PDB file of C-alpha atoms in Angstrom:
ATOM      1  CA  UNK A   1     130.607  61.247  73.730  1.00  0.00           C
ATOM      2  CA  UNK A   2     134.519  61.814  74.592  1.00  0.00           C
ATOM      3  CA  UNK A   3     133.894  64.613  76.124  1.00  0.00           C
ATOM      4  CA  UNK A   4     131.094  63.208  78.557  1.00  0.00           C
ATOM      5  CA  UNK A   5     133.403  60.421  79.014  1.00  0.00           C
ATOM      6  CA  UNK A   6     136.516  62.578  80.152  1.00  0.00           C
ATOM      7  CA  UNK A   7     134.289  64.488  82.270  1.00  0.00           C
ATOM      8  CA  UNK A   8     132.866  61.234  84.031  1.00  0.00           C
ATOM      9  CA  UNK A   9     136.977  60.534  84.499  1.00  0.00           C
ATOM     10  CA  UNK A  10     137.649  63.730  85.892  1.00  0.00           C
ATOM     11  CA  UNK A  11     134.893  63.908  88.415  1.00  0.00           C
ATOM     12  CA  UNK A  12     135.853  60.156  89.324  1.00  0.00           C
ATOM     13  CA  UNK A  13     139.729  60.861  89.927  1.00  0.00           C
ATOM     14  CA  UNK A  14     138.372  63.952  91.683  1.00  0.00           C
ATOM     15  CA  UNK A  15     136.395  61.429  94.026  1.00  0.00           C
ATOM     16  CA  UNK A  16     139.414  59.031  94.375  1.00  0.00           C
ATOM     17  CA  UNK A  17     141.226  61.914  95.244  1.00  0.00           C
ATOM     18  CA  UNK A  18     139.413  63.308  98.082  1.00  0.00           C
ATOM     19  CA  UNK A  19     139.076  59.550  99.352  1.00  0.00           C
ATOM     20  CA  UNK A  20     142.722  59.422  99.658  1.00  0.00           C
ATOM     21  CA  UNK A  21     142.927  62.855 101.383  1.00  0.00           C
ATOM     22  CA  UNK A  22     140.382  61.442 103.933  1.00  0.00           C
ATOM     23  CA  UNK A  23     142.064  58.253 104.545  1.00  0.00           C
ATOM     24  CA  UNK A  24     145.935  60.115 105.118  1.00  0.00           C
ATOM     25  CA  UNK A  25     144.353  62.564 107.595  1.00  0.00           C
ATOM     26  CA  UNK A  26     142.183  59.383 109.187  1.00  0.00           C
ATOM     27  CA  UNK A  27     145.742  57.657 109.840  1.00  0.00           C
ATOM     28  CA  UNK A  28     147.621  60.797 111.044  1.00  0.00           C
ATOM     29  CA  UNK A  29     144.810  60.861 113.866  1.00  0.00           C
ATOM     30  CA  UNK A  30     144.347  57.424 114.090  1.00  0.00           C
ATOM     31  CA  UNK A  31     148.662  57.244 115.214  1.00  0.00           C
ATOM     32  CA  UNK A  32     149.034  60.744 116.237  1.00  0.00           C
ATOM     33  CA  UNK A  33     151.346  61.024 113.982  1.00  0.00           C
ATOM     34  CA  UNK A  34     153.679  64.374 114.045  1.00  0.00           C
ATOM     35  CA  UNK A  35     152.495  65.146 110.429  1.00  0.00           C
ATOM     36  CA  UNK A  36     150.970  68.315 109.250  1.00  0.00           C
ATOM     37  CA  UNK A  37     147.531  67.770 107.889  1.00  0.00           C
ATOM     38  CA  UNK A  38     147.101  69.500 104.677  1.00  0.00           C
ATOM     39  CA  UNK A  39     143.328  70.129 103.333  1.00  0.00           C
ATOM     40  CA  UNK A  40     142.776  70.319  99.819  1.00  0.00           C
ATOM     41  CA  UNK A  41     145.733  69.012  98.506  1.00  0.00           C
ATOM     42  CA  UNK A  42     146.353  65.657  98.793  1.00  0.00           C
ATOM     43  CA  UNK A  43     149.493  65.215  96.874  1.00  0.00           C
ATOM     44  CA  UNK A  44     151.145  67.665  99.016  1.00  0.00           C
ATOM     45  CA  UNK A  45     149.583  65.510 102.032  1.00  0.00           C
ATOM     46  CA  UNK A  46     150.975  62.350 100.591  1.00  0.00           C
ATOM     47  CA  UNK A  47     154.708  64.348 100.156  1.00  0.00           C
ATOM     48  CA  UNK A  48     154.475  65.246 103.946  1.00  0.00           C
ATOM     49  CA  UNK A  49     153.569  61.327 104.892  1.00  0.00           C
ATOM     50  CA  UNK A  50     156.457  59.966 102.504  1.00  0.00           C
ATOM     51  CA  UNK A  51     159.127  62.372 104.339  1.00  0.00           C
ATOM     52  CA  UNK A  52     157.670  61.146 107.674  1.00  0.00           C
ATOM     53  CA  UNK A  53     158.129  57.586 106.518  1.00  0.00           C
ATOM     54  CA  UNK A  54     161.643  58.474 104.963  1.00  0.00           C
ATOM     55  CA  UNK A  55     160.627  57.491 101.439  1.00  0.00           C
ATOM     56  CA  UNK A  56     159.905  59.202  98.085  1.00  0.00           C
ATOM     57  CA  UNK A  57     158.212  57.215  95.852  1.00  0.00           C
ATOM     58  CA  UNK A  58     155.365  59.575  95.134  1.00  0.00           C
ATOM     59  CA  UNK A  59     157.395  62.272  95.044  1.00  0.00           C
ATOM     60  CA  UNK A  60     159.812  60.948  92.316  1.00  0.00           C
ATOM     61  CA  UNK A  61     156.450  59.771  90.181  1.00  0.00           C
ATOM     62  CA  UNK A  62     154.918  63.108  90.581  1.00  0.00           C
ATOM     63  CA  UNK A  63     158.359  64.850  89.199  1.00  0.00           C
ATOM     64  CA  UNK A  64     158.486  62.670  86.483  1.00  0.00           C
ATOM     65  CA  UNK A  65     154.781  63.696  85.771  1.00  0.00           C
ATOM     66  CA  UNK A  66     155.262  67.144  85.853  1.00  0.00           C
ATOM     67  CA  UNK A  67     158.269  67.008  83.751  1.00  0.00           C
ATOM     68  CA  UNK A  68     156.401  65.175  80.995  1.00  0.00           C
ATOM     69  CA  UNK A  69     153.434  67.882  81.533  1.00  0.00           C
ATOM     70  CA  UNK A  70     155.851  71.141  81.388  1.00  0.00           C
ATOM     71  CA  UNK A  71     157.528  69.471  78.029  1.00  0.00           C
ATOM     72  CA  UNK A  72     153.791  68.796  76.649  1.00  0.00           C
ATOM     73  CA  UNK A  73     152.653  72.455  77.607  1.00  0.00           C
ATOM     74  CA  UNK A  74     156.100  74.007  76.431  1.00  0.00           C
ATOM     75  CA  UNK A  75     154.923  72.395  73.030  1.00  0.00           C
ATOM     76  CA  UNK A  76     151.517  72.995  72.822  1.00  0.00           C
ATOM     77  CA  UNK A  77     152.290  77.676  73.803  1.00  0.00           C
ATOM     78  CA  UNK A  78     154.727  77.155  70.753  1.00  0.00           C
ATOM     79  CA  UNK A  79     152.553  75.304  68.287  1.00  0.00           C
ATOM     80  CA  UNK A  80     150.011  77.851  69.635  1.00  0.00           C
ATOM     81  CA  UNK A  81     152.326  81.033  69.307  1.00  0.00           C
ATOM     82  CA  UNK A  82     153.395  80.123  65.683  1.00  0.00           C
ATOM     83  CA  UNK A  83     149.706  80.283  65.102  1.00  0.00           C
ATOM     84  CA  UNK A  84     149.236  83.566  66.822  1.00  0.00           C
ATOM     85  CA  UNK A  85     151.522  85.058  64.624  1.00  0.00           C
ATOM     86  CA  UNK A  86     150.699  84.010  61.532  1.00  0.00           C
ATOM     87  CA  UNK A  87     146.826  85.018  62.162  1.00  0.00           C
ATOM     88  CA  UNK A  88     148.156  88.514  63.180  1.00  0.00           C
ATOM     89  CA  UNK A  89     150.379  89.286  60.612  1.00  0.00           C
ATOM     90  CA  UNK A  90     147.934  88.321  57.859  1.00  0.00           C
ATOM     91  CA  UNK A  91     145.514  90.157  59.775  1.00  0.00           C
ATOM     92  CA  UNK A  92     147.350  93.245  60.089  1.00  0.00           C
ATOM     93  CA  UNK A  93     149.768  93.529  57.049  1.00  0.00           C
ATOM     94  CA  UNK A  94     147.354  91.484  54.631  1.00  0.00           C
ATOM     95  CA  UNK A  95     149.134  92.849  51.871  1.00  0.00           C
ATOM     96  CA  UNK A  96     152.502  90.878  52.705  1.00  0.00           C
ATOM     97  CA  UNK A  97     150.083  87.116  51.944  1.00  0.00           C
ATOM     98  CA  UNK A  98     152.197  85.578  54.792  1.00  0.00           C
ATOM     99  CA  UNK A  99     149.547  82.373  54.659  1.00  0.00           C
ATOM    100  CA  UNK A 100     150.838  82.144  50.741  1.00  0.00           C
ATOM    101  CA  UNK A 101     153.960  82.487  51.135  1.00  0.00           C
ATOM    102  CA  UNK A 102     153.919  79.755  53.827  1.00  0.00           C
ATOM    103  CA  UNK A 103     151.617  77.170  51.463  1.00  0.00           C
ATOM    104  CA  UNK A 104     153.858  77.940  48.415  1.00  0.00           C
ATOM    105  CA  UNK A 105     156.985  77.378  50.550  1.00  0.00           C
ATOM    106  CA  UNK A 106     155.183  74.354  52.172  1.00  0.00           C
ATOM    107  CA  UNK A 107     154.496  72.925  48.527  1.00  0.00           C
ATOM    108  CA  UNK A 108     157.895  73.925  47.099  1.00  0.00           C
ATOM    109  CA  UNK A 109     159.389  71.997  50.417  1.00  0.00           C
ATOM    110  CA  UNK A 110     156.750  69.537  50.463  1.00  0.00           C
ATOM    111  CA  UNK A 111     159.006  66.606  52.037  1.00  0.00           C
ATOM    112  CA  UNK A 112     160.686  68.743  54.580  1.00  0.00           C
ATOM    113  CA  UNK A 113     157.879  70.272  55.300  1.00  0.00           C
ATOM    114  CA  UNK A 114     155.886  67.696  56.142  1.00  0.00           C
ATOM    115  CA  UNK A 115     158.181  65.629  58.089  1.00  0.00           C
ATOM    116  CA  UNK A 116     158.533  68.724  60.569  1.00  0.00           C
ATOM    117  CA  UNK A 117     155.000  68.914  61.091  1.00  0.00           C
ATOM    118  CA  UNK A 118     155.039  65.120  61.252  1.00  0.00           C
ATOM    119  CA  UNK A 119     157.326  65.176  64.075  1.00  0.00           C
ATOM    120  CA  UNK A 120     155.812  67.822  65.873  1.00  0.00           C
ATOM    121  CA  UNK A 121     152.097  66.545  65.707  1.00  0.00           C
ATOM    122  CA  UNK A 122     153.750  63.306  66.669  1.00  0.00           C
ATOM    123  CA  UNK A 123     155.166  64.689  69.021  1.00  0.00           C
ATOM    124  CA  UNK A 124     152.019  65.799  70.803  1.00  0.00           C
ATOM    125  CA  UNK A 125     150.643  62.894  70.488  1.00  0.00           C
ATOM    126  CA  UNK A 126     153.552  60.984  72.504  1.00  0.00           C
ATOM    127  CA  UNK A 127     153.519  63.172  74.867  1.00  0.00           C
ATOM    128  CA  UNK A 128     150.163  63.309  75.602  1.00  0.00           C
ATOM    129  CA  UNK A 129     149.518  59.644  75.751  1.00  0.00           C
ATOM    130  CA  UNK A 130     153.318  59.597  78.154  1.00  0.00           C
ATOM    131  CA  UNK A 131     151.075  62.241  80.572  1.00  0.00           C
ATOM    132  CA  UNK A 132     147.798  60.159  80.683  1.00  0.00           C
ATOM    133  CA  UNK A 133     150.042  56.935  81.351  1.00  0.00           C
ATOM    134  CA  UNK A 134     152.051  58.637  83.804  1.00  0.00           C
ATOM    135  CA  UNK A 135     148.828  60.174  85.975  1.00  0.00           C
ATOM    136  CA  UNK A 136     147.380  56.568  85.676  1.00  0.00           C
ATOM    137  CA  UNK A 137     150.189  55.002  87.674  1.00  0.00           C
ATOM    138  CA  UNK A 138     151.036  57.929  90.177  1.00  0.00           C
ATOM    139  CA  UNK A 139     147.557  57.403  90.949  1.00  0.00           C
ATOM    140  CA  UNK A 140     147.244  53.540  91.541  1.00  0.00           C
ATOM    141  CA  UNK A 141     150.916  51.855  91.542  1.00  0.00           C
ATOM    142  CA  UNK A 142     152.837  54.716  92.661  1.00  0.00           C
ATOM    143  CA  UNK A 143     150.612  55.351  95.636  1.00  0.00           C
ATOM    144  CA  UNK A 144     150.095  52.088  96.153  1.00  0.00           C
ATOM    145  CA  UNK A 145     154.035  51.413  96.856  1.00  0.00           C
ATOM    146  CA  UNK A 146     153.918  54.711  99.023  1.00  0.00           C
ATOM    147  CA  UNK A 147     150.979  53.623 101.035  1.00  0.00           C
ATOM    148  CA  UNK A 148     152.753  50.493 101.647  1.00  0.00           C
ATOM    149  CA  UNK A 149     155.905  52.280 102.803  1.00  0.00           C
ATOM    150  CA  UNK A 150     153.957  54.626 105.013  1.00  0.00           C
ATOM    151  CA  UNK A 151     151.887  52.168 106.528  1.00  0.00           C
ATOM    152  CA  UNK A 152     154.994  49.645 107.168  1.00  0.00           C
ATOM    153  CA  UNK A 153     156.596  53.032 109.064  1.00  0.00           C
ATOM    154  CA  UNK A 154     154.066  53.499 111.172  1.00  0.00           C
ATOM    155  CA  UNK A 155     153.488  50.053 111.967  1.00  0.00           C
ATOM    156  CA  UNK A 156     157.454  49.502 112.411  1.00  0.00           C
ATOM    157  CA  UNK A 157     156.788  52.655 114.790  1.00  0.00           C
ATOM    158  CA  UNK A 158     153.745  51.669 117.269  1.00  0.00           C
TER     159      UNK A 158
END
């Protein structure tokens, strides 16, 4: 059921997105505006209408978005290195019982142990739910501010 549901959000934002494409390059013609009409990428579109206007309030959201994605990636490749390893050394040198050796450790360390894993799942978990809050607002406040500023340019301008 989640997963219908995430696809029903993804093919929606898609929608919203190409709406908003539509309706930058609709007021570029509409004002002959000297602004380069991007297709297919509308935040880069936005950027290019925000510079024109002499504002960056999309930009700064969308930094702060992809900041909070890197840090949630960066974590995820080392979760899912440390994972890598561990399968291919007990794969390949089966002998050495690396997954024992890291339960008895684990168990002989139990309190350390889990409070790193704690942290780190928790981690995840902030971060991920920081990224889905972030994409919500650069997609409605955000770009509502930067529509505003855009559209009070161009009507300071004609």
């Amino acid at each position: 059921m989640n997963v219908l549901g995430q696809l029903g959000s993804a093919i929606q934002s898609s929608l919203f997105i190409q709406s908003e494409l539509k309706k930058a390059h609709a007021l570029i013609q509409k004002h002959d505006l000297p602004v380069e009409q991007v297709e297919d990428d509308f935040h880069k579109q936005i950027i290019l209408l925000e510079q024109y206007a002499g504002t960056r309030i999309f930009q700064q959201g969308l930094a702060r978005y992809k900041v909070i994605n890197a840090m949630l990636m960066i974590l995820s490749v080392i979760i899912l290195l440390a994972a890598v390893i561990v399968a291919v050394v007990e794969y390949l040198q089966p002998e050495r019982h690396l997954l024992q050796v890291l339960a008895n450790a684990m168990f002989d360390h139990w309190v350390p142990s889990i409070t790193i894993l704690s942290v780190v799942f928790v981690g995840v978990i902030i971060l991920a739910i920081v990224r889905n809050v972030y994409a919500r607002r650069l997609h409605t406040r955000v770009l509502d501010r930067s529509w505003q500023a855009i559209f009070h340019h161009v009507d300071k301008r004609g």
